[in-house]
mmCIF file of C-alpha atoms in Angstrom:
data_model
loop_
_atom_site.group_PDB
_atom_site.id
_atom_site.type_symbol
_atom_site.label_atom_id
_atom_site.label_comp_id
_atom_site.label_asym_id
_atom_site.label_seq_id
_atom_site.Cartn_x
_atom_site.Cartn_y
_atom_site.Cartn_z
ATOM 1 C CA MET A 1 33.204 -102.622 -159.506
ATOM 2 C CA SER A 2 32.136 -100.906 -162.408
ATOM 3 C CA GLY A 3 29.023 -98.317 -162.936
ATOM 4 C CA PRO A 4 28.646 -94.776 -161.228
ATOM 5 C CA LEU A 5 30.733 -92.409 -160.114
ATOM 6 C CA ARG A 6 30.232 -93.083 -155.715
ATOM 7 C CA LEU A 7 30.700 -90.532 -152.836
ATOM 8 C CA VAL A 8 31.891 -91.119 -149.221
ATOM 9 C CA ILE A 9 31.428 -88.134 -146.956
ATOM 10 C CA PHE A 10 32.736 -87.974 -143.061
ATOM 11 C CA ASP A 11 32.043 -86.188 -140.112
ATOM 12 C CA VAL A 12 35.428 -85.263 -138.478
ATOM 13 C CA ASP A 13 35.010 -84.990 -134.584
ATOM 14 C CA GLY A 14 33.931 -88.520 -133.159
ATOM 15 C CA THR A 15 34.095 -90.139 -136.231
ATOM 16 C CA LEU A 16 37.187 -89.937 -138.112
ATOM 17 C CA VAL A 17 39.019 -87.933 -134.581
ATOM 18 C CA ASP A 18 38.525 -88.177 -130.946
ATOM 19 C CA SER A 19 38.623 -84.616 -130.115
ATOM 20 C CA GLN A 20 36.532 -84.873 -127.043
ATOM 21 C CA GLY A 21 39.582 -83.740 -124.504
ATOM 22 C CA ASP A 22 39.977 -80.078 -126.402
ATOM 23 C CA ILE A 23 36.091 -79.985 -126.828
ATOM 24 C CA VAL A 24 35.535 -80.277 -123.344
ATOM 25 C CA ALA A 25 38.269 -78.014 -122.062
ATOM 26 C CA SER A 26 37.362 -75.231 -124.585
ATOM 27 C CA MET A 27 33.898 -75.386 -123.492
ATOM 28 C CA THR A 28 34.957 -75.461 -120.393
ATOM 29 C CA THR A 29 36.601 -72.064 -121.052
ATOM 30 C CA ALA A 30 34.393 -70.462 -122.624
ATOM 31 C CA PHE A 31 31.616 -71.201 -119.512
ATOM 32 C CA GLU A 32 34.169 -70.112 -116.834
ATOM 33 C CA ASP A 33 34.998 -67.145 -119.298
ATOM 34 C CA ALA A 34 31.597 -66.069 -118.880
ATOM 35 C CA GLY A 35 30.570 -67.286 -115.234
ATOM 36 C CA LEU A 36 28.368 -69.433 -116.074
ATOM 37 C CA PRO A 37 28.143 -73.047 -114.210
ATOM 38 C CA VAL A 38 29.770 -75.800 -116.566
ATOM 39 C CA PRO A 39 27.923 -78.488 -118.204
ATOM 40 C CA THR A 40 28.548 -81.646 -117.718
ATOM 41 C CA ARG A 41 31.007 -84.474 -119.795
ATOM 42 C CA SER A 42 28.205 -85.841 -121.404
ATOM 43 C CA LYS A 43 25.971 -82.766 -122.032
ATOM 44 C CA ILE A 44 29.079 -81.256 -123.563
ATOM 45 C CA LEU A 45 29.660 -84.798 -125.807
ATOM 46 C CA SER A 46 25.872 -84.705 -126.906
ATOM 47 C CA ILE A 47 25.625 -81.542 -129.008
ATOM 48 C CA VAL A 48 28.850 -82.334 -130.904
ATOM 49 C CA GLY A 49 28.201 -82.376 -134.368
ATOM 50 C CA LEU A 50 26.080 -78.825 -133.908
ATOM 51 C CA SER A 51 27.435 -75.721 -135.397
ATOM 52 C CA LEU A 52 29.163 -74.093 -132.829
ATOM 53 C CA ASP A 53 26.663 -71.141 -132.151
ATOM 54 C CA VAL A 54 23.679 -73.597 -132.592
ATOM 55 C CA ALA A 55 25.425 -75.976 -129.928
ATOM 56 C CA MET A 56 26.544 -72.873 -127.688
ATOM 57 C CA SER A 57 23.431 -71.283 -127.538
ATOM 58 C CA ARG A 58 21.262 -74.930 -126.322
ATOM 59 C CA LEU A 59 24.280 -75.075 -123.644
ATOM 60 C CA ALA A 60 23.754 -71.877 -122.185
ATOM 61 C CA PRO A 61 20.327 -70.224 -123.634
ATOM 62 C CA ASP A 62 20.516 -67.253 -121.301
ATOM 63 C CA GLY A 63 24.326 -67.000 -122.198
ATOM 64 C CA ASP A 64 26.110 -64.432 -124.522
ATOM 65 C CA THR A 65 26.890 -66.488 -127.385
ATOM 66 C CA ASP A 66 28.921 -64.481 -129.309
ATOM 67 C CA ARG A 67 31.452 -64.173 -126.523
ATOM 68 C CA MET A 68 31.199 -67.453 -125.413
ATOM 69 C CA VAL A 69 31.829 -68.904 -128.997
ATOM 70 C CA ARG A 70 34.985 -66.866 -129.351
ATOM 71 C CA ALA A 71 36.243 -67.774 -125.977
ATOM 72 C CA TYR A 72 36.240 -71.657 -127.221
ATOM 73 C CA LYS A 73 37.507 -70.816 -130.686
ATOM 74 C CA ASP A 74 39.888 -69.092 -129.025
ATOM 75 C CA SER A 75 41.221 -72.149 -126.355
ATOM 76 C CA TYR A 76 40.811 -74.807 -129.280
ATOM 77 C CA ALA A 77 43.277 -73.202 -131.804
ATOM 78 C CA ALA A 78 45.335 -72.658 -129.404
ATOM 79 C CA LEU A 79 45.176 -76.131 -127.696
ATOM 80 C CA ARG A 80 45.693 -77.346 -131.694
ATOM 81 C CA VAL A 81 48.743 -75.215 -131.990
ATOM 82 C CA SER A 82 50.614 -76.617 -128.798
ATOM 83 C CA LYS A 83 49.291 -80.110 -129.129
ATOM 84 C CA GLY A 84 49.490 -80.964 -133.247
ATOM 85 C CA ALA A 85 47.958 -84.160 -133.769
ATOM 86 C CA ALA A 86 47.607 -85.148 -130.507
ATOM 87 C CA SER A 87 44.649 -82.511 -130.123
ATOM 88 C CA SER A 88 42.178 -83.938 -132.181
ATOM 89 C CA PRO A 89 44.070 -88.076 -132.795
ATOM 90 C CA LEU A 90 42.500 -90.520 -135.397
ATOM 91 C CA TYR A 91 40.452 -93.205 -134.191
ATOM 92 C CA PRO A 92 42.601 -96.667 -134.988
ATOM 93 C CA GLY A 93 42.106 -97.999 -138.295
ATOM 94 C CA ALA A 94 40.768 -94.379 -139.780
ATOM 95 C CA ARG A 95 43.683 -93.179 -141.663
ATOM 96 C CA ALA A 96 43.518 -97.028 -143.122
ATOM 97 C CA ALA A 97 40.253 -96.978 -144.002
ATOM 98 C CA LEU A 98 40.826 -93.495 -145.755
ATOM 99 C CA GLU A 99 43.584 -94.558 -148.113
ATOM 100 C CA GLN A 100 41.637 -97.732 -148.733
ATOM 101 C CA ILE A 101 38.696 -96.084 -150.192
ATOM 102 C CA ALA A 102 40.581 -93.339 -151.519
ATOM 103 C CA ALA A 103 42.400 -95.758 -153.698
ATOM 104 C CA LEU A 104 38.954 -96.975 -155.449
ATOM 105 C CA ASP A 105 38.956 -95.200 -158.997
ATOM 106 C CA TYR A 106 34.925 -95.272 -158.390
ATOM 107 C CA VAL A 107 34.858 -93.380 -155.164
ATOM 108 C CA LEU A 108 35.276 -89.390 -154.162
ATOM 109 C CA LEU A 109 35.950 -88.555 -150.307
ATOM 110 C CA GLY A 110 34.020 -85.689 -148.861
ATOM 111 C CA VAL A 111 33.689 -84.291 -145.126
ATOM 112 C CA ALA A 112 30.400 -82.705 -143.505
ATOM 113 C CA THR A 113 31.456 -81.351 -140.223
ATOM 114 C CA GLY A 114 30.185 -79.010 -137.721
ATOM 115 C CA LYS A 115 34.165 -77.628 -137.640
ATOM 116 C CA SER A 116 35.298 -73.979 -139.150
ATOM 117 C CA LYS A 117 36.972 -73.902 -142.206
ATOM 118 C CA ARG A 118 40.415 -72.711 -139.841
ATOM 119 C CA GLY A 119 39.642 -75.611 -137.494
ATOM 120 C CA LEU A 120 39.062 -78.484 -140.548
ATOM 121 C CA ASP A 121 42.518 -76.958 -142.246
ATOM 122 C CA GLY A 122 43.979 -77.513 -139.206
ATOM 123 C CA LEU A 123 43.243 -80.737 -138.884
ATOM 124 C CA ILE A 124 44.141 -81.837 -142.079
ATOM 125 C CA GLU A 125 47.391 -80.493 -142.399
ATOM 126 C CA ALA A 126 48.281 -82.256 -138.988
ATOM 127 C CA HIS A 127 47.517 -85.004 -139.895
ATOM 128 C CA GLY A 128 48.831 -85.247 -143.233
ATOM 129 C CA LEU A 129 45.584 -85.553 -145.544
ATOM 130 C CA ASP A 130 46.430 -82.965 -147.819
ATOM 131 C CA GLY A 131 44.250 -83.769 -151.369
ATOM 132 C CA MET A 132 42.127 -86.445 -149.730
ATOM 133 C CA PHE A 133 39.320 -84.791 -149.313
ATOM 134 C CA VAL A 134 37.605 -83.599 -152.563
ATOM 135 C CA THR A 135 34.631 -81.452 -150.899
ATOM 136 C CA ARG A 136 34.725 -79.956 -147.646
ATOM 137 C CA GLN A 137 31.810 -78.660 -146.065
ATOM 138 C CA VAL A 138 32.043 -76.728 -143.275
ATOM 139 C CA ALA A 139 30.308 -74.632 -140.641
ATOM 140 C CA ASP A 140 31.186 -71.404 -141.840
ATOM 141 C CA PHE A 141 28.883 -71.488 -144.961
ATOM 142 C CA HIS A 142 25.980 -73.874 -144.176
ATOM 143 C CA PRO A 143 23.176 -74.091 -141.626
ATOM 144 C CA SER A 144 23.802 -76.355 -138.641
ATOM 145 C CA LYS A 145 23.245 -80.172 -139.222
ATOM 146 C CA PRO A 146 20.926 -81.902 -139.589
ATOM 147 C CA ASN A 147 19.846 -79.070 -142.365
ATOM 148 C CA PRO A 148 21.320 -81.087 -145.834
ATOM 149 C CA ALA A 149 23.303 -77.896 -146.760
ATOM 150 C CA MET A 150 26.758 -79.655 -146.735
ATOM 151 C CA ILE A 151 25.788 -82.791 -148.078
ATOM 152 C CA GLU A 152 23.757 -81.249 -150.780
ATOM 153 C CA THR A 153 26.707 -79.089 -151.793
ATOM 154 C CA ALA A 154 28.922 -82.247 -151.578
ATOM 155 C CA LEU A 155 26.362 -83.631 -154.473
ATOM 156 C CA ALA A 156 26.713 -80.256 -156.612
ATOM 157 C CA GLU A 157 30.183 -80.111 -156.235
ATOM 158 C CA THR A 158 31.208 -83.714 -157.427
ATOM 159 C CA GLY A 159 28.442 -84.087 -159.776
ATOM 160 C CA VAL A 160 27.733 -87.345 -157.653
ATOM 161 C CA ASP A 161 23.859 -88.404 -157.272
ATOM 162 C CA ALA A 162 22.495 -88.283 -154.093
ATOM 163 C CA GLN A 163 21.438 -92.569 -154.601
ATOM 164 C CA HIS A 164 25.177 -92.936 -155.415
ATOM 165 C CA ALA A 165 26.701 -91.130 -151.643
ATOM 166 C CA VAL A 166 27.007 -92.686 -148.390
ATOM 167 C CA MET A 167 27.192 -90.460 -144.949
ATOM 168 C CA ILE A 168 29.438 -91.408 -141.939
ATOM 169 C CA GLY A 169 28.885 -90.167 -138.607
ATOM 170 C CA ASP A 170 28.577 -91.100 -134.996
ATOM 171 C CA THR A 171 25.661 -88.525 -133.992
ATOM 172 C CA SER A 172 22.186 -88.327 -135.044
ATOM 173 C CA TYR A 173 22.403 -85.066 -136.291
ATOM 174 C CA ASP A 174 24.450 -86.742 -138.956
ATOM 175 C CA MET A 175 22.216 -89.365 -139.686
ATOM 176 C CA ASP A 176 19.061 -86.977 -139.449
ATOM 177 C CA MET A 177 21.137 -84.636 -142.398
ATOM 178 C CA ALA A 178 21.729 -87.740 -144.357
ATOM 179 C CA ALA A 179 18.213 -88.703 -144.355
ATOM 180 C CA ASN A 180 17.144 -85.349 -145.128
ATOM 181 C CA ALA A 181 19.245 -85.403 -147.984
ATOM 182 C CA ARG A 182 18.197 -88.578 -148.538
ATOM 183 C CA VAL A 183 21.282 -90.604 -148.865
ATOM 184 C CA THR A 184 22.935 -93.341 -147.406
ATOM 185 C CA GLY A 185 23.773 -93.057 -143.582
ATOM 186 C CA ILE A 186 26.043 -95.068 -141.687
ATOM 187 C CA GLY A 187 26.350 -95.095 -138.263
ATOM 188 C CA VAL A 188 29.694 -95.703 -136.075
ATOM 189 C CA THR A 189 29.219 -96.699 -132.316
ATOM 190 C CA TRP A 190 32.589 -95.295 -130.867
ATOM 191 C CA GLY A 191 32.121 -91.867 -131.251
ATOM 192 C CA TYR A 192 29.475 -89.401 -128.830
ATOM 193 C CA HIS A 193 26.266 -90.506 -129.239
ATOM 194 C CA PRO A 194 25.537 -94.188 -128.272
ATOM 195 C CA ARG A 195 23.650 -96.522 -130.702
ATOM 196 C CA THR A 196 20.242 -96.092 -129.247
ATOM 197 C CA ARG A 197 20.346 -92.553 -130.972
ATOM 198 C CA LEU A 198 21.565 -93.501 -134.739
ATOM 199 C CA SER A 199 17.782 -94.533 -135.531
ATOM 200 C CA ALA A 200 17.838 -92.733 -138.599
ATOM 201 C CA ALA A 201 20.991 -94.807 -139.712
ATOM 202 C CA HIS A 202 20.655 -97.690 -142.243
ATOM 203 C CA HIS A 203 23.530 -99.677 -141.319
ATOM 204 C CA ILE A 204 25.793 -98.949 -138.412
ATOM 205 C CA ILE A 205 29.318 -100.810 -137.758
ATOM 206 C CA ASP A 206 31.355 -100.651 -134.285
ATOM 207 C CA SER A 207 34.746 -100.499 -136.164
ATOM 208 C CA PHE A 208 36.716 -99.270 -139.274
ATOM 209 C CA ASP A 209 37.106 -102.626 -140.295
ATOM 210 C CA ALA A 210 33.735 -102.803 -141.518
ATOM 211 C CA LEU A 211 33.092 -100.153 -143.563
ATOM 212 C CA LEU A 212 34.760 -101.056 -146.718
ATOM 213 C CA THR A 213 32.436 -104.041 -146.957
ATOM 214 C CA THR A 214 29.490 -102.095 -145.918
ATOM 215 C CA LEU A 215 29.832 -100.022 -148.593
ATOM 216 C CA ASN A 216 30.162 -102.899 -150.859
ATOM 217 C CA ASP A 217 27.111 -103.937 -149.319
ATOM 218 C CA ILE A 218 24.913 -100.691 -150.455
ATOM 219 C CA TRP A 219 27.156 -100.364 -153.619
ATOM 220 C CA ARG A 220 25.112 -103.455 -154.609
ATOM 221 C CA GLU A 221 22.562 -102.770 -153.558
ATOM 222 C CA HIS A 222 22.339 -99.457 -155.912
ATOM 223 C CA PRO A 223 24.552 -100.660 -158.583
#
């Protein structure tokens, strides 16, 4: 395909990797450290995608957010070090899809995640994905999703127009962020929000096998 440069931006947790085990474990540690009742698993997973301070304040509005964030980060980092790539395994088909799309000479790949820079760098290193993403947007430098800042910065860094960019994610926060940035949103159903919460998505897919076909359909609509 010829035409303009394209940008495909991925969310991470719940989209590329299944990190729910360590997220729930670390959130449990944070709440126990603060002496607060631990939220249910479904409640914890419902806030994945938000920046950690925002997520924590939603789960524990009366808690010491700074202390709980530190406890969470320390726990998560320790689990990542002890478990390596097994801490956040790639979803089936994720690596193949990334490699297939990255091989297209008119496409750049990026990341927009609620993770910290430390967390994202560790994950990319653990999975051998160095050099895969030309732009990496993390929670350290942006307001939380669904604010469009992450996508807007990715567009500015790559020089790609919004109409030629796509955001792929598993949560309503990802799809609302895409809508706020005026880029096409592709929701995925294997993550942490049910299909019913992906109402802002332009397209919804059930497996990575469908991703390239969906991208080609979008690019034909926006040549």
